[in-house]
mmCIF file of C-alpha atoms in Angstrom:
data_model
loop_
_atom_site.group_PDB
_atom_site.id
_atom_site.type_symbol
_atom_site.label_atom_id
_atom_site.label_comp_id
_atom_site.label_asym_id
_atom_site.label_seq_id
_atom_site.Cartn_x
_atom_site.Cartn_y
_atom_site.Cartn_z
ATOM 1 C CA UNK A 1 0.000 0.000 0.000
ATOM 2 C CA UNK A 2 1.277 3.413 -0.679
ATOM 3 C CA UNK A 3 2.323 5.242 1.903
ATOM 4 C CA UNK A 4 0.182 8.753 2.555
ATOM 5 C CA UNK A 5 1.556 12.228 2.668
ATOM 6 C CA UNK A 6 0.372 14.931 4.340
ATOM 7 C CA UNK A 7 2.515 18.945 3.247
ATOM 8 C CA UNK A 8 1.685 20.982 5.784
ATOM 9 C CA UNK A 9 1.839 24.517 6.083
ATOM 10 C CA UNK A 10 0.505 25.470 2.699
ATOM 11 C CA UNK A 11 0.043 29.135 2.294
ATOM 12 C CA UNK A 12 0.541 29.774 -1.653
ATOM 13 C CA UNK A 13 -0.887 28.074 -4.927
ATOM 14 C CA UNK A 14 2.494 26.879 -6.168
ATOM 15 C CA UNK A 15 2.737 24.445 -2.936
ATOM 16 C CA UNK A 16 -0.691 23.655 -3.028
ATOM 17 C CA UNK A 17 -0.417 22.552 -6.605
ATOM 18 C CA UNK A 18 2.753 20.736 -6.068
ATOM 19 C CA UNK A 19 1.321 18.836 -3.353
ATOM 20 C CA UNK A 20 -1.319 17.938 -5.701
ATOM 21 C CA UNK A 21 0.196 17.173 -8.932
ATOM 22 C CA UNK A 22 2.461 14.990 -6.995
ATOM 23 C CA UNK A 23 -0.450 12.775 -5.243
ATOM 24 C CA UNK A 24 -0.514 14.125 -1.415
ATOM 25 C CA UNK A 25 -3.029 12.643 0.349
ATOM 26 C CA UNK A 26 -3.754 15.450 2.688
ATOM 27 C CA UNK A 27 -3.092 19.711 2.676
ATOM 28 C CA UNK A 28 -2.564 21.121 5.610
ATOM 29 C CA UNK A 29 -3.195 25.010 7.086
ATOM 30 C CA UNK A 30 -1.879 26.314 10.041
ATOM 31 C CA UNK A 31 -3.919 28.476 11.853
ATOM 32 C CA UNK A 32 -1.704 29.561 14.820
ATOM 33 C CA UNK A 33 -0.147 33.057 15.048
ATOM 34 C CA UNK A 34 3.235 31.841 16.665
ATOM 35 C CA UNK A 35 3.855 29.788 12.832
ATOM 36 C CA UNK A 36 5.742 30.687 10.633
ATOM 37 C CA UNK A 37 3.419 28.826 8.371
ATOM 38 C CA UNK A 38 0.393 31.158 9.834
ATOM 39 C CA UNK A 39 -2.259 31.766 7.576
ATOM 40 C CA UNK A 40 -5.520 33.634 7.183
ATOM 41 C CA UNK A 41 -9.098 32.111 6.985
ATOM 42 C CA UNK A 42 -9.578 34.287 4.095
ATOM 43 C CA UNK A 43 -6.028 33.011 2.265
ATOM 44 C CA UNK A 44 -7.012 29.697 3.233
ATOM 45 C CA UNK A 45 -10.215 29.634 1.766
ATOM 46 C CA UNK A 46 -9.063 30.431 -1.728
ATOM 47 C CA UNK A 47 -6.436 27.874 -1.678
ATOM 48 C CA UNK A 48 -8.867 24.894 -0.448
ATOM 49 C CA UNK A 49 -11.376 26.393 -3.257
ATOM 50 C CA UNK A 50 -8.200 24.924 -5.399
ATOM 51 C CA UNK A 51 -8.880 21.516 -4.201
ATOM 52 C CA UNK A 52 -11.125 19.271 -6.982
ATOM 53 C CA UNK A 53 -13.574 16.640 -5.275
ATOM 54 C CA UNK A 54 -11.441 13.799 -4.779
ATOM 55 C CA UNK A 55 -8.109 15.342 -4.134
ATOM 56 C CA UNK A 56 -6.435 15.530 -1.219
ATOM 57 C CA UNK A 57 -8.169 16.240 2.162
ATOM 58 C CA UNK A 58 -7.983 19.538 3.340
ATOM 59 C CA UNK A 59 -6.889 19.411 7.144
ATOM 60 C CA UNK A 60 -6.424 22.645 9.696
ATOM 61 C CA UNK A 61 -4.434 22.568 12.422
ATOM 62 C CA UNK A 62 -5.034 24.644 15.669
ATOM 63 C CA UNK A 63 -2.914 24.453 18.967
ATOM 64 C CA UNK A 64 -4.917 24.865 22.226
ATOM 65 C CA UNK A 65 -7.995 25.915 20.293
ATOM 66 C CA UNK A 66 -11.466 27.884 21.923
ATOM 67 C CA UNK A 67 -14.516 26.319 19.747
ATOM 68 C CA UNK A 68 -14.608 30.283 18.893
ATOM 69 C CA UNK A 69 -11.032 29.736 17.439
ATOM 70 C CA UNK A 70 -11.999 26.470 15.015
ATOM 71 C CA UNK A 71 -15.738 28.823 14.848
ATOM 72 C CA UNK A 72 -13.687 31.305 13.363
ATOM 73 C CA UNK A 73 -11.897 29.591 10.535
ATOM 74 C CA UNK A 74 -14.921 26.906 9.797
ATOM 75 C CA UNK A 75 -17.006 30.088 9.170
ATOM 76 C CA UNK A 76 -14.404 31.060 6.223
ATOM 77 C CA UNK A 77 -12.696 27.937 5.129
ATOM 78 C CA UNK A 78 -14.405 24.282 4.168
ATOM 79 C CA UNK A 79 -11.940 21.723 5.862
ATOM 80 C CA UNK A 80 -12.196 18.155 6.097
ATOM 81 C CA UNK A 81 -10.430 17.165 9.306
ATOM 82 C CA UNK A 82 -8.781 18.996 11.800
ATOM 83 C CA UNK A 83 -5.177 18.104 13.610
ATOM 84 C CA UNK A 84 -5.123 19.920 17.127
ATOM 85 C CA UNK A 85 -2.466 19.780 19.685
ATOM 86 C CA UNK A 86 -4.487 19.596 22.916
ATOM 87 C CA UNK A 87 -5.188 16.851 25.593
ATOM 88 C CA UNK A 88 -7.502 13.396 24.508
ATOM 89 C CA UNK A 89 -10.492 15.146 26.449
ATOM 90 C CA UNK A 90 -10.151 18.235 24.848
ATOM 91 C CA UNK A 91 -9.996 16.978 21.468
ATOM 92 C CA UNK A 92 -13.085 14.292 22.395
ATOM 93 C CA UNK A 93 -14.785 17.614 22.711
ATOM 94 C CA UNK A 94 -13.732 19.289 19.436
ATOM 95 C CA UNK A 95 -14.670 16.069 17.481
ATOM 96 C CA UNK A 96 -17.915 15.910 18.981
ATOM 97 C CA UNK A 97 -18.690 19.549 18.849
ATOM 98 C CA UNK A 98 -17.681 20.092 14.983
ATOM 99 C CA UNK A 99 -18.610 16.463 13.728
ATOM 100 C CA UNK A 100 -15.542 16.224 11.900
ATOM 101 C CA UNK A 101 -12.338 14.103 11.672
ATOM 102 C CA UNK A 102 -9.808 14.973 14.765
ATOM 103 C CA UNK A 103 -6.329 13.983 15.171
ATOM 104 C CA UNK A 104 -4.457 14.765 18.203
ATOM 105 C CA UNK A 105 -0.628 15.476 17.684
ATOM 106 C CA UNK A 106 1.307 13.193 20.377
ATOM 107 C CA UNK A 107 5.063 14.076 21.168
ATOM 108 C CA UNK A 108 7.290 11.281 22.247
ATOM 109 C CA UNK A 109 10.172 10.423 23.562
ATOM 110 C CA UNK A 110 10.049 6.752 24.752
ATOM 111 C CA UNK A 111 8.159 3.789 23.746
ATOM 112 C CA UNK A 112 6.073 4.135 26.790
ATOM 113 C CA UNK A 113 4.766 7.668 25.118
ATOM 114 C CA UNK A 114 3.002 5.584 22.386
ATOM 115 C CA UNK A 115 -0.866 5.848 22.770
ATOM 116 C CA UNK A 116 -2.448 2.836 22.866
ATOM 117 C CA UNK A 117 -6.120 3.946 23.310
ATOM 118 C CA UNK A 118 -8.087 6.478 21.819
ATOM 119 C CA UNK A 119 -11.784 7.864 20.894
ATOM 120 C CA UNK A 120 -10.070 10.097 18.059
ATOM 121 C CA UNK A 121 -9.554 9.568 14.483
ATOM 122 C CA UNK A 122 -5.890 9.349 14.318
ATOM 123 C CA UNK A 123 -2.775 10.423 15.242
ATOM 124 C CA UNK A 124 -0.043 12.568 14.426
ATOM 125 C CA UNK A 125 3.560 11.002 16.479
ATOM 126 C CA UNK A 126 6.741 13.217 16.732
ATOM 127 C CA UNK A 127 9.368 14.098 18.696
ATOM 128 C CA UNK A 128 8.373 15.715 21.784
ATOM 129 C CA UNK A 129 9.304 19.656 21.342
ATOM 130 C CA UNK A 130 12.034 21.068 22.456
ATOM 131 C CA UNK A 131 12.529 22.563 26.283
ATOM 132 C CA UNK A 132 12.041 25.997 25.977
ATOM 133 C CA UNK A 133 10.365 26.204 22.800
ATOM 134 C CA UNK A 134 7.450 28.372 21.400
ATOM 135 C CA UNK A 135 5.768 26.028 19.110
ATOM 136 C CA UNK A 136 4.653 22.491 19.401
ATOM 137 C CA UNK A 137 5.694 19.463 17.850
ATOM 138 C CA UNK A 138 8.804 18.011 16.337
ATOM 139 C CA UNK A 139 10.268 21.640 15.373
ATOM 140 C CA UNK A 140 12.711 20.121 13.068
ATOM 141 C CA UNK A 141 13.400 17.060 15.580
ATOM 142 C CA UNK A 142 13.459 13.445 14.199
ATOM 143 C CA UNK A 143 11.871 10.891 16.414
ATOM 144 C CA UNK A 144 13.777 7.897 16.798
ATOM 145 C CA UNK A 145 11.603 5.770 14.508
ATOM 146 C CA UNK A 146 12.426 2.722 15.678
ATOM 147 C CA UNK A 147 10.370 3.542 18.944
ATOM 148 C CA UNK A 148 6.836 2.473 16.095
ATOM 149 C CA UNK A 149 8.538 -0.722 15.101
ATOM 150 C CA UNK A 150 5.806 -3.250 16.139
ATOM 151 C CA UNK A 151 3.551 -1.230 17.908
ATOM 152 C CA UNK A 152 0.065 -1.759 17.777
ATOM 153 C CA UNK A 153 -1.699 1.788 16.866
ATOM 154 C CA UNK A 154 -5.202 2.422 17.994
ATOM 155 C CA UNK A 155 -6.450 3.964 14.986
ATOM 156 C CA UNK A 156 -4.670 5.361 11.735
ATOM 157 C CA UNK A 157 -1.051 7.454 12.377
ATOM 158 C CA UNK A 158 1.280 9.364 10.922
ATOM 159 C CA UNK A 159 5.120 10.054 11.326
ATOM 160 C CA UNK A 160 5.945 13.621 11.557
ATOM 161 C CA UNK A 161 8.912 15.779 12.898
ATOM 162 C CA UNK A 162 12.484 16.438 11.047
ATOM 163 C CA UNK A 163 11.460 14.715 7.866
ATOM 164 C CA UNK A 164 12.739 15.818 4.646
ATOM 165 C CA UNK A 165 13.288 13.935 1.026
ATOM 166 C CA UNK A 166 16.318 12.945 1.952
ATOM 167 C CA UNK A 167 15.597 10.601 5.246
ATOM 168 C CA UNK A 168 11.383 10.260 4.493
ATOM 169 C CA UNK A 169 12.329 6.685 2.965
ATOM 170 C CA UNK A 170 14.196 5.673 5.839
ATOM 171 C CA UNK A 171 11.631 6.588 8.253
ATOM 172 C CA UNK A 172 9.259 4.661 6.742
ATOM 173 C CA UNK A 173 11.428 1.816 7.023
ATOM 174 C CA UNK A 174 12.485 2.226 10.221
ATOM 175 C CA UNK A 175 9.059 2.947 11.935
ATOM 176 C CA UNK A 176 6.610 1.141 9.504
ATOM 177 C CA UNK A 177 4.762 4.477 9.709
ATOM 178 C CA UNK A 178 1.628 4.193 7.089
ATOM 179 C CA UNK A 179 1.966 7.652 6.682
ATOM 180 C CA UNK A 180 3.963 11.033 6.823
ATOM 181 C CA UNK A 181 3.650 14.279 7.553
ATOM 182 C CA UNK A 182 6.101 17.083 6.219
ATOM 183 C CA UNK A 183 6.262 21.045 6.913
ATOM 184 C CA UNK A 184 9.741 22.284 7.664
ATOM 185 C CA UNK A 185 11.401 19.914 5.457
ATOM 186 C CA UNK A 186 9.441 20.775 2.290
ATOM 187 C CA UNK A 187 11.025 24.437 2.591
ATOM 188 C CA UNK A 188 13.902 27.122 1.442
ATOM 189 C CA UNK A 189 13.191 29.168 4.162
ATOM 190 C CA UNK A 190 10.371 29.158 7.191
ATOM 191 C CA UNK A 191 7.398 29.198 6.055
ATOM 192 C CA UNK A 192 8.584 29.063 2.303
ATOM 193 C CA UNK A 193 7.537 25.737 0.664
ATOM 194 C CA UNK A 194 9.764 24.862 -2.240
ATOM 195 C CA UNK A 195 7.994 22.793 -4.991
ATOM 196 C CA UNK A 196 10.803 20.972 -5.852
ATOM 197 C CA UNK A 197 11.371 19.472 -2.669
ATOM 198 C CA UNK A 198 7.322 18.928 -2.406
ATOM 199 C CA UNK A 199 7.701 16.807 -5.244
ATOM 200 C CA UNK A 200 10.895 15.091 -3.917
ATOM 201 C CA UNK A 201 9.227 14.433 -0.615
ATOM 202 C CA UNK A 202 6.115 12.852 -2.066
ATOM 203 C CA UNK A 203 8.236 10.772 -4.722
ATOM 204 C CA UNK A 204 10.624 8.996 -1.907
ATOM 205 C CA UNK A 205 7.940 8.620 0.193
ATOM 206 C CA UNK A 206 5.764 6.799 -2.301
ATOM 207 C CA UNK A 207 8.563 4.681 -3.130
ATOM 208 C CA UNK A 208 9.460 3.714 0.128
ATOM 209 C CA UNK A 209 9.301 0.317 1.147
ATOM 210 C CA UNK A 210 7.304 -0.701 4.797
ATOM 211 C CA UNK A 211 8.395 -3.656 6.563
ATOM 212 C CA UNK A 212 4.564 -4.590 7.362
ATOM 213 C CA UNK A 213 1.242 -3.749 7.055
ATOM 214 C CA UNK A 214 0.452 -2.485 10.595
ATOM 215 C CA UNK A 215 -2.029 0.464 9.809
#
């Protein structure tokens, strides 16, 4: 089975299209004002207009949201799942309140981090972030990806954190992750996707090779 990708951090046409043309399975938009990668309900809702029915799934992600927060952008934007950094209650309530996909972003650092139960969609696992930083998740940060050999996921995951088109093969090898998530290492500067690497991403990660079929 191929391996999904999810480019995150889209805020222009030429990434969007690149993600598309090269067979993403997910776009994401960040709407926190912290990110580099920050974008506007308005700017977002003229890039998911992009989107044909049947292309990728259009995915937000919020950090520590209010419902008036996810209000805010659902008002503007037409997303199909959202990915939300906040405790497994929190996000129980965001799922039920929105009736639409959730997956929680999970930092780890040991094998014992791994979820093993959940009432959410999926799940996003990185590196735990940094001490001292200003942003969740991996910020640049490869997990060790051999901490997802064999484990038994409760729903559907992704890898995410320090990925790029250069190692993306290897992760999937190492961690048998079904699929990937990329922001940072798509880019020539923060918060500048490069198409060329977009493409390069999605290409190695689609021709990776998993060493089982865990989902």
């Amino acid at each position: 089975m191929t391996v999904g990708v999810k480019i995150c951090g889209i805020t222009d046409r030429a990434a969007l299209d690149a993600a598309m043309d090269g067979g993403a399975r997910w776009v994401g938009f960040v709407f926190f004002g912290p990110s580099p990668r920050n974008i506007t309900p308005t700017m977002a809702a003229t890039l998911a207009a992009r989107v044909p029915t049947g292309g990728p799934g259009r995915i937000g992600l919020f950090v520590k949201p209010t419902d008036a927060d996810i209000e805010h952008v659902l008002g503007t934007v037409t997303l199909d799942g959202l990915q939300v950094y906040a405790p497994e209650p929190r996000a129980m309530e965001i799922r039920a309140r929105f009736g639409l996909p959730v997956w929680r972003a999970v930092g780890v650092a040991t094998r014992a981090d791994l979820p093993h139960d959940t009432g959410l969609d999926g799940l996003v696992i990185e590196s735990r972030a940094p001490a001292g930083s200003t942003r969740p998740g991996g910020n640049a940060v490869c997990l060790d990806w051999g901490l997802t050999h064999g484990w038994r996921p409760p729903v559907a995951w992704m890898l995410a954190g320090g990925l790029n088109p250069d190692n993306v093969a290897q992760a999937i090898m190492r961690s048998d992750a079904p699929a990937v998530d990329v922001s940072s290492g798509v880019e020539s500067a923060p918060g500048v996707k490069s198409p060329a690497l977009i493409r390069a991403f999605i290409a190695s990660a689609h021709g990776a090779h998993r060493t089982s079929g865990a989902t």
